[in-house]
PDB file of C-alpha atoms in Angstrom:
ATOM      1  CA  MET A   1       0.704 -64.653  45.989  1.00 48.00           C
ATOM      2  CA  GLU A   2      -2.757 -66.773  47.462  1.00 47.00           C
ATOM      3  CA  GLY A   3      -6.031 -67.147  46.777  1.00 43.00           C
ATOM      4  CA  ILE A   4      -7.954 -64.567  45.534  1.00 49.00           C
ATOM      5  CA  ALA A   5      -5.351 -62.310  44.708  1.00 83.00           C
ATOM      6  CA  SER A   6      -4.164 -64.834  42.301  1.00 89.00           C
ATOM      7  CA  ALA A   7      -7.642 -65.356  40.631  1.00 94.00           C
ATOM      8  CA  GLU A   8      -7.722 -61.158  40.552  1.00 96.00           C
ATOM      9  CA  ALA A   9      -4.510 -61.182  38.641  1.00 97.00           C
ATOM     10  CA  ALA A  10      -4.696 -63.910  36.403  1.00 98.00           C
ATOM     11  CA  ARG A  11      -8.165 -62.672  35.415  1.00 97.00           C
ATOM     12  CA  ALA A  12      -6.319 -58.935  34.655  1.00 97.00           C
ATOM     13  CA  ILE A  13      -3.446 -61.269  33.103  1.00 98.00           C
ATOM     14  CA  ALA A  14      -6.406 -62.845  30.727  1.00 98.00           C
ATOM     15  CA  ARG A  15      -8.098 -59.768  29.792  1.00 98.00           C
ATOM     16  CA  ALA A  16      -5.014 -58.265  28.871  1.00 98.00           C
ATOM     17  CA  ILE A  17      -4.684 -60.591  26.263  1.00 98.00           C
ATOM     18  CA  ALA A  18      -7.771 -60.810  25.276  1.00 98.00           C
ATOM     19  CA  ASP A  19      -8.254 -57.057  24.330  1.00 98.00           C
ATOM     20  CA  HIS A  20      -4.941 -58.077  22.224  1.00 97.00           C
ATOM     21  CA  LYS A  21      -6.906 -60.148  20.124  1.00 97.00           C
ATOM     22  CA  GLY A  22      -5.907 -63.612  21.789  1.00 97.00           C
ATOM     23  CA  GLY A  23      -8.342 -66.356  21.058  1.00 97.00           C
ATOM     24  CA  GLU A  24     -10.176 -68.356  23.570  1.00 97.00           C
ATOM     25  CA  VAL A  25      -8.714 -66.788  26.354  1.00 98.00           C
ATOM     26  CA  VAL A  26      -9.592 -68.988  29.596  1.00 98.00           C
ATOM     27  CA  VAL A  27      -8.307 -68.927  33.122  1.00 98.00           C
ATOM     28  CA  LEU A  28      -7.697 -72.246  34.819  1.00 98.00           C
ATOM     29  CA  ASP A  29      -8.245 -73.256  38.627  1.00 97.00           C
ATOM     30  CA  VAL A  30      -5.394 -75.700  39.368  1.00 97.00           C
ATOM     31  CA  ALA A  31      -4.800 -74.875  42.407  1.00 94.00           C
ATOM     32  CA  THR A  32      -6.248 -77.843  44.464  1.00 93.00           C
ATOM     33  CA  LEU A  33      -4.638 -80.212  41.180  1.00 95.00           C
ATOM     34  CA  ALA A  34      -1.541 -78.991  40.933  1.00 91.00           C
ATOM     35  CA  GLY A  35       1.331 -78.180  44.340  1.00 87.00           C
ATOM     36  CA  TRP A  36       3.259 -75.891  41.977  1.00 91.00           C
ATOM     37  CA  THR A  37       1.203 -73.417  40.677  1.00 94.00           C
ATOM     38  CA  ASP A  38      -2.424 -72.088  41.377  1.00 95.00           C
ATOM     39  CA  ARG A  39      -4.195 -70.656  37.953  1.00 97.00           C
ATOM     40  CA  PHE A  40      -3.459 -71.021  34.301  1.00 98.00           C
ATOM     41  CA  VAL A  41      -3.840 -68.533  31.228  1.00 98.00           C
ATOM     42  CA  ILE A  42      -4.621 -69.925  28.458  1.00 98.00           C
ATOM     43  CA  ALA A  43      -4.814 -68.166  24.916  1.00 98.00           C
ATOM     44  CA  THR A  44      -4.646 -68.756  21.446  1.00 98.00           C
ATOM     45  CA  ALA A  45      -2.359 -66.857  18.859  1.00 98.00           C
ATOM     46  CA  THR A  46      -2.817 -66.040  14.929  1.00 96.00           C
ATOM     47  CA  SER A  47       0.970 -66.486  14.304  1.00 94.00           C
ATOM     48  CA  SER A  48       4.386 -66.198  15.681  1.00 91.00           C
ATOM     49  CA  VAL A  49       4.351 -62.777  15.929  1.00 93.00           C
ATOM     50  CA  HIS A  50       1.143 -62.416  17.055  1.00 96.00           C
ATOM     51  CA  LEU A  51       2.276 -65.504  19.747  1.00 95.00           C
ATOM     52  CA  ARG A  52       5.309 -63.055  20.798  1.00 95.00           C
ATOM     53  CA  GLY A  53       3.166 -59.744  20.767  1.00 96.00           C
ATOM     54  CA  LEU A  54       0.855 -61.866  23.678  1.00 97.00           C
ATOM     55  CA  GLU A  55       3.625 -62.634  25.728  1.00 96.00           C
ATOM     56  CA  ARG A  56       4.906 -59.007  26.009  1.00 97.00           C
ATOM     57  CA  ILE A  57       1.240 -57.625  27.083  1.00 98.00           C
ATOM     58  CA  ALA A  58       1.284 -60.733  29.579  1.00 98.00           C
ATOM     59  CA  ILE A  59       4.721 -59.406  30.733  1.00 97.00           C
ATOM     60  CA  GLU A  60       3.705 -56.173  30.583  1.00 97.00           C
ATOM     61  CA  GLU A  61       0.586 -56.605  32.319  1.00 97.00           C
ATOM     62  CA  ALA A  62       2.038 -59.059  35.002  1.00 96.00           C
ATOM     63  CA  SER A  63       4.955 -56.560  36.075  1.00 95.00           C
ATOM     64  CA  ARG A  64       1.792 -53.684  36.493  1.00 95.00           C
ATOM     65  CA  LEU A  65       0.449 -55.950  38.829  1.00 95.00           C
ATOM     66  CA  GLY A  66       3.711 -56.501  40.453  1.00 93.00           C
ATOM     67  CA  LEU A  67       4.707 -59.640  39.242  1.00 94.00           C
ATOM     68  CA  GLU A  68       8.073 -61.054  37.896  1.00 92.00           C
ATOM     69  CA  ARG A  69       8.642 -63.705  35.366  1.00 93.00           C
ATOM     70  CA  LEU A  70      10.575 -66.580  37.109  1.00 92.00           C
ATOM     71  CA  ARG A  71      12.374 -68.014  34.069  1.00 82.00           C
ATOM     72  CA  LYS A  72      12.768 -67.547  30.403  1.00 77.00           C
ATOM     73  CA  GLY A  73      13.231 -70.454  28.414  1.00 69.00           C
ATOM     74  CA  SER A  74      15.071 -70.085  24.609  1.00 65.00           C
ATOM     75  CA  SER A  75      12.746 -69.347  22.366  1.00 67.00           C
ATOM     76  CA  ALA A  76      12.753 -69.941  18.261  1.00 66.00           C
ATOM     77  CA  GLU A  77      11.039 -68.170  15.366  1.00 67.00           C
ATOM     78  CA  ASP A  78       8.701 -71.069  14.352  1.00 72.00           C
ATOM     79  CA  ASP A  79       7.755 -71.522  18.359  1.00 87.00           C
ATOM     80  CA  GLU A  80       3.591 -72.740  18.716  1.00 93.00           C
ATOM     81  CA  TRP A  81       4.084 -71.970  22.590  1.00 95.00           C
ATOM     82  CA  LEU A  82       5.266 -70.053  24.645  1.00 95.00           C
ATOM     83  CA  LEU A  83       5.069 -70.312  28.119  1.00 94.00           C
ATOM     84  CA  VAL A  84       5.281 -67.150  30.676  1.00 96.00           C
ATOM     85  CA  ASP A  85       5.904 -68.449  34.395  1.00 96.00           C
ATOM     86  CA  LEU A  86       4.774 -66.023  37.627  1.00 96.00           C
ATOM     87  CA  GLY A  87       4.992 -68.523  40.165  1.00 94.00           C
ATOM     88  CA  ASP A  88       1.113 -68.811  41.068  1.00 95.00           C
ATOM     89  CA  ILE A  89      -0.146 -68.145  37.609  1.00 97.00           C
ATOM     90  CA  VAL A  90       1.499 -69.498  34.056  1.00 97.00           C
ATOM     91  CA  VAL A  91       0.423 -68.249  31.106  1.00 97.00           C
ATOM     92  CA  HIS A  92       0.280 -70.563  28.159  1.00 97.00           C
ATOM     93  CA  LEU A  93       0.127 -69.186  24.942  1.00 97.00           C
ATOM     94  CA  MET A  94      -0.429 -71.103  21.773  1.00 97.00           C
ATOM     95  CA  THR A  95      -1.087 -71.401  18.240  1.00 96.00           C
ATOM     96  CA  GLU A  96      -4.191 -73.043  17.189  1.00 96.00           C
ATOM     97  CA  ARG A  97      -2.597 -75.870  16.092  1.00 96.00           C
ATOM     98  CA  ALA A  98      -0.562 -76.176  19.364  1.00 96.00           C
ATOM     99  CA  ARG A  99      -3.504 -75.774  20.928  1.00 96.00           C
ATOM    100  CA  GLY A 100      -5.416 -78.470  19.227  1.00 96.00           C
ATOM    101  CA  PHE A 101      -2.852 -80.488  19.783  1.00 96.00           C
ATOM    102  CA  TYR A 102      -1.867 -80.770  23.244  1.00 95.00           C
ATOM    103  CA  GLU A 103      -5.292 -79.750  24.656  1.00 96.00           C
ATOM    104  CA  LEU A 104      -4.891 -78.769  28.089  1.00 95.00           C
ATOM    105  CA  GLU A 105      -7.972 -77.857  28.696  1.00 94.00           C
ATOM    106  CA  LYS A 106      -9.320 -81.961  28.621  1.00 95.00           C
ATOM    107  CA  LEU A 107      -6.020 -82.396  30.324  1.00 94.00           C
ATOM    108  CA  TRP A 108      -6.594 -80.552  33.432  1.00 96.00           C
ATOM    109  CA  PHE A 109     -10.509 -80.926  32.902  1.00 95.00           C
ATOM    110  CA  GLN A 110     -11.303 -80.919  36.274  1.00 96.00           C
ATOM    111  CA  ALA A 111      -9.869 -77.598  37.054  1.00 96.00           C
ATOM    112  CA  ALA A 112     -12.892 -75.111  37.198  1.00 96.00           C
ATOM    113  CA  ALA A 113     -12.384 -72.810  33.546  1.00 97.00           C
ATOM    114  CA  GLU A 114     -13.491 -69.261  33.051  1.00 97.00           C
ATOM    115  CA  ARG A 115     -13.826 -67.897  29.770  1.00 97.00           C
ATOM    116  CA  ILE A 116     -12.323 -64.088  29.372  1.00 97.00           C
ATOM    117  CA  GLY A 117     -13.357 -61.705  26.606  1.00 94.00           C
ATOM    118  CA  PRO A 118     -12.071 -58.298  26.130  1.00 90.00           C
ATOM    119  CA  ALA A 119     -12.896 -55.435  28.311  1.00 83.00           C
ATOM    120  CA  ALA A 120     -16.252 -53.629  27.112  1.00 74.00           C
ATOM    121  CA  ARG A 121     -15.502 -50.762  25.175  1.00 64.00           C
TER     122      ARG A 121
END
């Protein structure tokens, strides 16, 4: 997936996460900064249960778009950061504490950022 297609897919995944109460959802365009992916989708979860729910939503939306998860690491019940690697799109689902600690948006400050909210109803 290249160019506009990965941007549209990232937005669709981000919107699905936002629709399920993912907080501060943002898509970062890292295509010119990272040689291994084009987009990050970053969202905040309110609990470990919410974190896993958002992971399921991201995987379901990716599957609907014809994308497959490349690899799945092991996870523990108290994880604060889950990663969904879709190749050209990497989804970062984090607790508020982890998001504040790692500050991915500051780390990738050169990337264009787009805030995504829930779909209008």
